[in-house]
Amino acid sequence: MSEQHNMASYLSDKQPNRKESRQINFRVSEQDYLKL
């Protein structure tokens, strides 16, 4: 869970829009989960 939080923070920093960042984070987290 800590890893997901880190990714969310990174995306949030890169993306000024938090709403979009949340959507992107969800998709990235899914790919990361599959990789694991």
PDB file of C-alpha atoms in Angstrom:
ATOM      1  CA  MET A   1       0.000   0.000   0.000  1.00  0.00           C
ATOM      2  CA  SER A   2       2.902   2.332   0.747  1.00  0.00           C
ATOM      3  CA  GLU A   3       4.157   1.839  -2.821  1.00  0.00           C
ATOM      4  CA  GLN A   4       0.784   2.879  -4.238  1.00  0.00           C
ATOM      5  CA  HIS A   5       0.823   6.010  -2.072  1.00  0.00           C
ATOM      6  CA  ASN A   6       4.267   6.891  -3.399  1.00  0.00           C
ATOM      7  CA  MET A   7       3.054   6.530  -6.991  1.00  0.00           C
ATOM      8  CA  ALA A   8       0.022   8.686  -6.250  1.00  0.00           C
ATOM      9  CA  SER A   9       2.245  11.388  -4.778  1.00  0.00           C
ATOM     10  CA  TYR A  10       4.576  11.286  -7.774  1.00  0.00           C
ATOM     11  CA  LEU A  11       1.704  11.502 -10.267  1.00  0.00           C
ATOM     12  CA  SER A  12       0.050  14.240  -8.217  1.00  0.00           C
ATOM     13  CA  ASP A  13       3.278  16.245  -8.338  1.00  0.00           C
ATOM     14  CA  LYS A  14       3.579  15.779 -12.092  1.00  0.00           C
ATOM     15  CA  GLN A  15      -0.117  16.405 -12.789  1.00  0.00           C
ATOM     16  CA  PRO A  16      -1.532  19.721 -11.533  1.00  0.00           C
ATOM     17  CA  ASN A  17      -5.047  18.279 -11.718  1.00  0.00           C
ATOM     18  CA  ARG A  18      -5.626  15.966  -8.774  1.00  0.00           C
ATOM     19  CA  LYS A  19      -8.756  14.469 -10.316  1.00  0.00           C
ATOM     20  CA  GLU A  20      -6.875  13.403 -13.439  1.00  0.00           C
ATOM     21  CA  SER A  21      -3.958  12.230 -11.339  1.00  0.00           C
ATOM     22  CA  ARG A  22      -6.317   9.955  -9.428  1.00  0.00           C
ATOM     23  CA  GLN A  23      -7.589   8.358 -12.625  1.00  0.00           C
ATOM     24  CA  ILE A  24      -4.071   7.906 -14.015  1.00  0.00           C
ATOM     25  CA  ASN A  25      -2.864   6.558 -10.680  1.00  0.00           C
ATOM     26  CA  PHE A  26      -5.625   3.956 -10.722  1.00  0.00           C
ATOM     27  CA  ARG A  27      -4.617   2.741 -14.183  1.00  0.00           C
ATOM     28  CA  VAL A  28      -0.921   2.698 -13.320  1.00  0.00           C
ATOM     29  CA  SER A  29      -1.612   0.931 -10.037  1.00  0.00           C
ATOM     30  CA  GLU A  30      -3.500  -1.754 -11.957  1.00  0.00           C
ATOM     31  CA  GLN A  31      -0.530  -2.360 -14.262  1.00  0.00           C
ATOM     32  CA  ASP A  32       1.831  -2.360 -11.300  1.00  0.00           C
ATOM     33  CA  TYR A  33      -0.386  -4.878  -9.518  1.00  0.00           C
ATOM     34  CA  LEU A  34      -0.350  -7.178 -12.551  1.00  0.00           C
ATOM     35  CA  LYS A  35       3.427  -6.889 -12.736  1.00  0.00           C
ATOM     36  CA  LEU A  36       3.711  -7.923  -9.114  1.00  0.00           C
TER      37      LEU A  36
END
